[in-house]
Amino acid sequence: MGNQRAIFLDRDGTLIEEVGHLSRIEDLRIYPEALEAVRKINQSGALTLVITNQSAIARGFLNEEELGDVHASLQEDFRREGARIDGFYYCPHHPAAGAGTYTQECNCRKPQPGMLIRAARELQLEMATSYMIGDRLGDVEAGHRAGCRSLLIKTGYGEGELQVLDQGEVSASLEEVPLQRPDHIAENVLEAVDWIMEQKLERQPGSTH
Ligand SMILES: [Mg+2]
Ligand SMILES: [Zn+2]
């Protein structure tokens, strides 16, 4: 691993509205604050990497080429607003849904950390100073499993996930609790990025990182 920092961003419910297995470009609805969030990440020198479970492929709602088109369109929409998305990593699998080669247990579907670890290897990332932001506890867990700090945001499924945390329903396994417990909870992706940038400033004087 190298010393490049990344901010890993979930896609649905984090950058764009959660519509349930999005398969058409015309259904892309970018959260307005996500544009500013990505611009701030760009200015910080960190990479902006989208990390997304896309079992829609295993389910046959779209194929990998069509998903590539969706991501190219999303990237262009951000670019037009001065915001650079540096890369997309997706998991096309599902352990049960579908009936083809995508139907399998894999190590990339969040909460597994495979996509983040692959990005770290390909882009020489320093995970200890990188962050994962998402609206599901599975995003938080994937970030922690990859050695990052993780933030939960209240958009998308976030409010519902907060209730799960409050009710202690994640405490069935003692080991899993810290993995799913966010390092910070923010209203949305922009407030999450603002919080991350403050952490960086606070760590600088005399920091060993
Ligand atoms: Mg999500
Ligand atoms: Zn996978």
PDB file of C-alpha atoms and ligand atoms in Angstrom:
ATOM      1  CA  MET A   1       0.000   0.000   0.000  1.00  0.00           C
ATOM      2  CA  GLY A   2       1.135   3.521  -0.741  1.00  0.00           C
ATOM      3  CA  ASN A   3       0.344   6.956   0.570  1.00  0.00           C
ATOM      4  CA  GLN A   4      -2.520   8.111  -1.650  1.00  0.00           C
ATOM      5  CA  ARG A   5      -5.629   8.933   0.320  1.00  0.00           C
ATOM      6  CA  ALA A   6      -9.101   8.035  -0.926  1.00  0.00           C
ATOM      7  CA  ILE A   7     -12.647   8.838   0.044  1.00  0.00           C
ATOM      8  CA  PHE A   8     -14.779   5.830  -0.850  1.00  0.00           C
ATOM      9  CA  LEU A   9     -18.373   6.728  -1.630  1.00  0.00           C
ATOM     10  CA  ASP A  10     -21.346   4.446  -1.837  1.00  0.00           C
ATOM     11  CA  ARG A  11     -23.510   5.262  -4.861  1.00  0.00           C
ATOM     12  CA  ASP A  12     -27.234   4.693  -4.232  1.00  0.00           C
ATOM     13  CA  GLY A  13     -28.600   6.685  -1.302  1.00  0.00           C
ATOM     14  CA  THR A  14     -25.273   8.502  -0.969  1.00  0.00           C
ATOM     15  CA  LEU A  15     -24.491  10.274  -4.273  1.00  0.00           C
ATOM     16  CA  ILE A  16     -27.802   9.627  -5.999  1.00  0.00           C
ATOM     17  CA  GLU A  17     -31.339   8.903  -4.898  1.00  0.00           C
ATOM     18  CA  GLU A  18     -32.021   5.320  -3.903  1.00  0.00           C
ATOM     19  CA  VAL A  19     -34.556   4.069  -6.449  1.00  0.00           C
ATOM     20  CA  GLY A  20     -34.082   0.327  -6.018  1.00  0.00           C
ATOM     21  CA  HIS A  21     -31.910  -1.433  -8.614  1.00  0.00           C
ATOM     22  CA  LEU A  22     -31.446   1.492 -10.943  1.00  0.00           C
ATOM     23  CA  SER A  23     -31.001   0.293 -14.525  1.00  0.00           C
ATOM     24  CA  ARG A  24     -31.796   3.325 -16.684  1.00  0.00           C
ATOM     25  CA  ILE A  25     -29.750   6.496 -17.089  1.00  0.00           C
ATOM     26  CA  GLU A  26     -32.928   8.583 -17.016  1.00  0.00           C
ATOM     27  CA  ASP A  27     -33.535   7.443 -13.420  1.00  0.00           C
ATOM     28  CA  LEU A  28     -30.262   9.018 -12.181  1.00  0.00           C
ATOM     29  CA  ARG A  29     -31.059  11.724  -9.614  1.00  0.00           C
ATOM     30  CA  ILE A  30     -27.934  13.260  -8.150  1.00  0.00           C
ATOM     31  CA  TYR A  31     -28.233  14.747  -4.664  1.00  0.00           C
ATOM     32  CA  PRO A  32     -27.338  18.441  -5.171  1.00  0.00           C
ATOM     33  CA  GLU A  33     -24.979  18.429  -2.166  1.00  0.00           C
ATOM     34  CA  ALA A  34     -23.047  15.505  -3.643  1.00  0.00           C
ATOM     35  CA  LEU A  35     -21.543  17.782  -6.315  1.00  0.00           C
ATOM     36  CA  GLU A  36     -20.013  20.081  -3.701  1.00  0.00           C
ATOM     37  CA  ALA A  37     -18.911  17.070  -1.659  1.00  0.00           C
ATOM     38  CA  VAL A  38     -16.932  15.662  -4.584  1.00  0.00           C
ATOM     39  CA  ARG A  39     -15.430  19.066  -5.429  1.00  0.00           C
ATOM     40  CA  LYS A  40     -14.168  19.325  -1.843  1.00  0.00           C
ATOM     41  CA  ILE A  41     -12.630  15.858  -2.021  1.00  0.00           C
ATOM     42  CA  ASN A  42     -10.944  16.836  -5.289  1.00  0.00           C
ATOM     43  CA  GLN A  43      -9.504  19.973  -3.706  1.00  0.00           C
ATOM     44  CA  SER A  44      -8.120  17.961  -0.793  1.00  0.00           C
ATOM     45  CA  GLY A  45      -6.025  15.786  -3.090  1.00  0.00           C
ATOM     46  CA  ALA A  46      -7.803  12.572  -2.089  1.00  0.00           C
ATOM     47  CA  LEU A  47      -9.205  10.265  -4.745  1.00  0.00           C
ATOM     48  CA  THR A  48     -12.977  10.020  -5.152  1.00  0.00           C
ATOM     49  CA  LEU A  49     -13.886   6.365  -5.643  1.00  0.00           C
ATOM     50  CA  VAL A  50     -17.423   5.010  -5.952  1.00  0.00           C
ATOM     51  CA  ILE A  51     -17.916   1.607  -4.311  1.00  0.00           C
ATOM     52  CA  THR A  52     -21.258   0.023  -5.184  1.00  0.00           C
ATOM     53  CA  ASN A  53     -23.060  -3.292  -4.822  1.00  0.00           C
ATOM     54  CA  GLN A  54     -24.846  -3.923  -8.115  1.00  0.00           C
ATOM     55  CA  SER A  55     -26.735  -7.163  -7.698  1.00  0.00           C
ATOM     56  CA  ALA A  56     -28.995  -5.689 -10.392  1.00  0.00           C
ATOM     57  CA  ILE A  57     -26.535  -7.443 -12.731  1.00  0.00           C
ATOM     58  CA  ALA A  58     -26.938 -10.845 -11.046  1.00  0.00           C
ATOM     59  CA  ARG A  59     -30.687 -10.255 -11.127  1.00  0.00           C
ATOM     60  CA  GLY A  60     -30.568  -9.575 -14.874  1.00  0.00           C
ATOM     61  CA  PHE A  61     -31.881  -5.995 -14.702  1.00  0.00           C
ATOM     62  CA  LEU A  62     -28.912  -4.739 -16.713  1.00  0.00           C
ATOM     63  CA  ASN A  63     -25.571  -6.056 -17.961  1.00  0.00           C
ATOM     64  CA  GLU A  64     -22.058  -4.834 -17.214  1.00  0.00           C
ATOM     65  CA  GLU A  65     -21.873  -2.774 -20.405  1.00  0.00           C
ATOM     66  CA  GLU A  66     -25.102  -0.981 -19.524  1.00  0.00           C
ATOM     67  CA  LEU A  67     -23.843  -0.367 -16.003  1.00  0.00           C
ATOM     68  CA  GLY A  68     -20.712   1.119 -17.561  1.00  0.00           C
ATOM     69  CA  ASP A  69     -22.922   3.487 -19.554  1.00  0.00           C
ATOM     70  CA  VAL A  70     -24.793   4.518 -16.391  1.00  0.00           C
ATOM     71  CA  HIS A  71     -21.494   5.250 -14.640  1.00  0.00           C
ATOM     72  CA  ALA A  72     -20.078   7.154 -17.617  1.00  0.00           C
ATOM     73  CA  SER A  73     -23.211   9.310 -17.634  1.00  0.00           C
ATOM     74  CA  LEU A  74     -22.996   9.894 -13.887  1.00  0.00           C
ATOM     75  CA  GLN A  75     -19.316  10.783 -14.146  1.00  0.00           C
ATOM     76  CA  GLU A  76     -20.079  13.247 -16.950  1.00  0.00           C
ATOM     77  CA  ASP A  77     -22.891  14.876 -14.950  1.00  0.00           C
ATOM     78  CA  PHE A  78     -20.406  15.483 -12.120  1.00  0.00           C
ATOM     79  CA  ARG A  79     -17.668  16.639 -14.499  1.00  0.00           C
ATOM     80  CA  ARG A  80     -19.954  19.282 -15.980  1.00  0.00           C
ATOM     81  CA  GLU A  81     -20.317  20.671 -12.446  1.00  0.00           C
ATOM     82  CA  GLY A  82     -16.578  20.753 -11.852  1.00  0.00           C
ATOM     83  CA  ALA A  83     -16.528  17.564  -9.755  1.00  0.00           C
ATOM     84  CA  ARG A  84     -14.203  14.666 -10.662  1.00  0.00           C
ATOM     85  CA  ILE A  85     -15.052  11.063  -9.862  1.00  0.00           C
ATOM     86  CA  ASP A  86     -11.788   9.137 -10.171  1.00  0.00           C
ATOM     87  CA  GLY A  87     -13.129   5.622 -10.418  1.00  0.00           C
ATOM     88  CA  PHE A  88     -15.968   3.147 -10.010  1.00  0.00           C
ATOM     89  CA  TYR A  89     -15.782  -0.273  -8.387  1.00  0.00           C
ATOM     90  CA  TYR A  90     -18.874  -2.463  -8.444  1.00  0.00           C
ATOM     91  CA  CYS A  91     -19.860  -5.922  -7.309  1.00  0.00           C
ATOM     92  CA  PRO A  92     -22.146  -7.621  -9.870  1.00  0.00           C
ATOM     93  CA  HIS A  93     -22.798 -10.646  -7.660  1.00  0.00           C
ATOM     94  CA  HIS A  94     -25.462 -11.875  -5.313  1.00  0.00           C
ATOM     95  CA  PRO A  95     -25.215 -14.979  -3.145  1.00  0.00           C
ATOM     96  CA  ALA A  96     -28.726 -16.171  -4.092  1.00  0.00           C
ATOM     97  CA  ALA A  97     -30.518 -14.005  -6.656  1.00  0.00           C
ATOM     98  CA  GLY A  98     -30.267 -14.848 -10.341  1.00  0.00           C
ATOM     99  CA  ALA A  99     -29.237 -18.072 -11.994  1.00  0.00           C
ATOM    100  CA  GLY A 100     -25.935 -17.461 -13.767  1.00  0.00           C
ATOM    101  CA  THR A 101     -22.257 -17.045 -13.024  1.00  0.00           C
ATOM    102  CA  TYR A 102     -22.963 -13.833 -11.090  1.00  0.00           C
ATOM    103  CA  THR A 103     -24.897 -15.833  -8.516  1.00  0.00           C
ATOM    104  CA  GLN A 104     -22.136 -16.654  -6.082  1.00  0.00           C
ATOM    105  CA  GLU A 105     -20.658 -15.879  -2.711  1.00  0.00           C
ATOM    106  CA  CYS A 106     -17.923 -13.347  -3.400  1.00  0.00           C
ATOM    107  CA  ASN A 107     -15.488 -11.246  -1.427  1.00  0.00           C
ATOM    108  CA  CYS A 108     -16.491  -7.974  -3.076  1.00  0.00           C
ATOM    109  CA  ARG A 109     -20.138  -7.542  -2.100  1.00  0.00           C
ATOM    110  CA  LYS A 110     -20.272  -5.132   0.823  1.00  0.00           C
ATOM    111  CA  PRO A 111     -20.029  -5.686   3.811  1.00  0.00           C
ATOM    112  CA  GLN A 112     -17.039  -7.603   2.467  1.00  0.00           C
ATOM    113  CA  PRO A 113     -14.128  -5.263   1.732  1.00  0.00           C
ATOM    114  CA  GLY A 114     -13.011  -6.723  -1.618  1.00  0.00           C
ATOM    115  CA  MET A 115     -13.700  -3.663  -3.752  1.00  0.00           C
ATOM    116  CA  LEU A 116     -11.821  -1.341  -1.399  1.00  0.00           C
ATOM    117  CA  ILE A 117      -8.899  -3.722  -1.118  1.00  0.00           C
ATOM    118  CA  ARG A 118      -8.691  -4.051  -4.888  1.00  0.00           C
ATOM    119  CA  ALA A 119      -8.712  -0.252  -5.220  1.00  0.00           C
ATOM    120  CA  ALA A 120      -5.987   0.015  -2.592  1.00  0.00           C
ATOM    121  CA  ARG A 121      -3.814  -2.404  -4.525  1.00  0.00           C
ATOM    122  CA  GLU A 122      -4.435  -0.803  -7.925  1.00  0.00           C
ATOM    123  CA  LEU A 123      -4.043   2.794  -6.771  1.00  0.00           C
ATOM    124  CA  GLN A 124      -1.482   2.456  -3.938  1.00  0.00           C
ATOM    125  CA  LEU A 125      -3.876   3.771  -1.332  1.00  0.00           C
ATOM    126  CA  GLU A 126      -3.153   4.384   2.327  1.00  0.00           C
ATOM    127  CA  MET A 127      -6.189   2.924   4.060  1.00  0.00           C
ATOM    128  CA  ALA A 128      -5.462   4.294   7.545  1.00  0.00           C
ATOM    129  CA  THR A 129      -6.089   7.841   6.286  1.00  0.00           C
ATOM    130  CA  SER A 130      -8.928   6.910   3.927  1.00  0.00           C
ATOM    131  CA  TYR A 131     -12.645   6.950   4.658  1.00  0.00           C
ATOM    132  CA  MET A 132     -15.811   5.178   3.541  1.00  0.00           C
ATOM    133  CA  ILE A 133     -19.116   7.063   3.401  1.00  0.00           C
ATOM    134  CA  GLY A 134     -22.445   5.297   2.922  1.00  0.00           C
ATOM    135  CA  ASP A 135     -26.069   4.992   3.961  1.00  0.00           C
ATOM    136  CA  ARG A 136     -25.965   1.322   5.045  1.00  0.00           C
ATOM    137  CA  LEU A 137     -24.292  -0.417   7.962  1.00  0.00           C
ATOM    138  CA  GLY A 138     -22.789  -2.708   5.341  1.00  0.00           C
ATOM    139  CA  ASP A 139     -20.912   0.291   3.935  1.00  0.00           C
ATOM    140  CA  VAL A 140     -19.609   1.121   7.399  1.00  0.00           C
ATOM    141  CA  GLU A 141     -18.527  -2.487   7.938  1.00  0.00           C
ATOM    142  CA  ALA A 142     -16.807  -2.759   4.553  1.00  0.00           C
ATOM    143  CA  GLY A 143     -14.809   0.380   5.296  1.00  0.00           C
ATOM    144  CA  HIS A 144     -13.735  -0.907   8.683  1.00  0.00           C
ATOM    145  CA  ARG A 145     -12.836  -4.330   7.303  1.00  0.00           C
ATOM    146  CA  ALA A 146     -10.614  -2.588   4.752  1.00  0.00           C
ATOM    147  CA  GLY A 147      -8.824  -0.612   7.466  1.00  0.00           C
ATOM    148  CA  CYS A 148     -10.542   2.736   6.878  1.00  0.00           C
ATOM    149  CA  ARG A 149     -12.698   4.862   9.096  1.00  0.00           C
ATOM    150  CA  SER A 150     -16.392   4.871   8.156  1.00  0.00           C
ATOM    151  CA  LEU A 151     -19.240   7.362   8.226  1.00  0.00           C
ATOM    152  CA  LEU A 152     -22.969   6.666   8.084  1.00  0.00           C
ATOM    153  CA  ILE A 153     -25.184   9.306   6.485  1.00  0.00           C
ATOM    154  CA  LYS A 154     -28.920   9.794   6.945  1.00  0.00           C
ATOM    155  CA  THR A 155     -29.920   9.953   3.281  1.00  0.00           C
ATOM    156  CA  GLY A 156     -31.135   6.824   1.463  1.00  0.00           C
ATOM    157  CA  TYR A 157     -31.546   3.983   3.974  1.00  0.00           C
ATOM    158  CA  GLY A 158     -29.524   5.874   6.585  1.00  0.00           C
ATOM    159  CA  GLU A 159     -32.363   6.876   8.921  1.00  0.00           C
ATOM    160  CA  GLY A 160     -33.571   3.291   9.090  1.00  0.00           C
ATOM    161  CA  GLU A 161     -30.055   2.009   9.714  1.00  0.00           C
ATOM    162  CA  LEU A 162     -29.705   4.466  12.600  1.00  0.00           C
ATOM    163  CA  GLN A 163     -32.736   2.874  14.241  1.00  0.00           C
ATOM    164  CA  VAL A 164     -31.107  -0.528  13.894  1.00  0.00           C
ATOM    165  CA  LEU A 165     -28.033   0.842  15.636  1.00  0.00           C
ATOM    166  CA  ASP A 166     -30.133   2.497  18.366  1.00  0.00           C
ATOM    167  CA  GLN A 167     -32.044  -0.709  19.033  1.00  0.00           C
ATOM    168  CA  GLY A 168     -28.816  -2.650  19.372  1.00  0.00           C
ATOM    169  CA  GLU A 169     -29.916  -5.149  16.754  1.00  0.00           C
ATOM    170  CA  VAL A 170     -26.354  -5.349  15.513  1.00  0.00           C
ATOM    171  CA  SER A 171     -25.086  -6.546  18.875  1.00  0.00           C
ATOM    172  CA  ALA A 172     -25.796 -10.237  18.254  1.00  0.00           C
ATOM    173  CA  SER A 173     -22.117 -10.804  17.701  1.00  0.00           C
ATOM    174  CA  LEU A 174     -19.730  -8.910  19.901  1.00  0.00           C
ATOM    175  CA  GLU A 175     -17.142  -8.829  17.176  1.00  0.00           C
ATOM    176  CA  GLU A 176     -19.455  -7.338  14.617  1.00  0.00           C
ATOM    177  CA  VAL A 177     -20.550  -4.379  16.691  1.00  0.00           C
ATOM    178  CA  PRO A 178     -17.421  -2.274  16.258  1.00  0.00           C
ATOM    179  CA  LEU A 179     -17.334  -3.102  12.557  1.00  0.00           C
ATOM    180  CA  GLN A 180     -20.808  -1.681  12.005  1.00  0.00           C
ATOM    181  CA  ARG A 181     -20.535   1.247  14.400  1.00  0.00           C
ATOM    182  CA  PRO A 182     -19.851   4.425  12.424  1.00  0.00           C
ATOM    183  CA  ASP A 183     -16.965   6.655  13.442  1.00  0.00           C
ATOM    184  CA  HIS A 184     -19.304   9.531  12.735  1.00  0.00           C
ATOM    185  CA  ILE A 185     -22.913  10.074  11.648  1.00  0.00           C
ATOM    186  CA  ALA A 186     -23.684  12.950   9.276  1.00  0.00           C
ATOM    187  CA  GLU A 187     -26.821  14.338   7.667  1.00  0.00           C
ATOM    188  CA  ASN A 188     -25.598  13.815   4.120  1.00  0.00           C
ATOM    189  CA  VAL A 189     -22.500  13.233   2.018  1.00  0.00           C
ATOM    190  CA  LEU A 190     -21.438  16.888   2.065  1.00  0.00           C
ATOM    191  CA  GLU A 191     -21.546  17.112   5.862  1.00  0.00           C
ATOM    192  CA  ALA A 192     -19.653  13.831   5.996  1.00  0.00           C
ATOM    193  CA  VAL A 193     -16.890  15.222   3.766  1.00  0.00           C
ATOM    194  CA  ASP A 194     -16.748  18.429   5.807  1.00  0.00           C
ATOM    195  CA  TRP A 195     -16.254  16.350   8.972  1.00  0.00           C
ATOM    196  CA  ILE A 196     -13.485  14.307   7.339  1.00  0.00           C
ATOM    197  CA  MET A 197     -11.639  17.435   6.257  1.00  0.00           C
ATOM    198  CA  GLU A 198     -11.773  18.765   9.837  1.00  0.00           C
ATOM    199  CA  GLN A 199     -10.221  15.530  11.138  1.00  0.00           C
ATOM    200  CA  LYS A 200      -7.354  15.934   8.731  1.00  0.00           C
ATOM    201  CA  LEU A 201      -6.678  19.476   9.908  1.00  0.00           C
ATOM    202  CA  GLU A 202      -6.751  18.458  13.552  1.00  0.00           C
ATOM    203  CA  ARG A 203      -4.302  15.627  12.979  1.00  0.00           C
ATOM    204  CA  GLN A 204      -1.676  17.690  11.221  1.00  0.00           C
ATOM    205  CA  PRO A 205       0.301  19.401  14.031  1.00  0.00           C
ATOM    206  CA  GLY A 206       2.715  16.876  15.502  1.00  0.00           C
ATOM    207  CA  SER A 207       0.789  14.047  13.892  1.00  0.00           C
ATOM    208  CA  THR A 208       2.496  10.760  13.307  1.00  0.00           C
ATOM    209  CA  HIS A 209       0.140   9.936  10.437  1.00  0.00           C
TER     210      HIS A 209
HETATM  211 MG    MG B   1     -26.502   2.906  -0.517  1.00  0.00          MG
HETATM  212 ZN    ZN B   2     -18.986  -9.528  -5.725  1.00  0.00          ZN
END
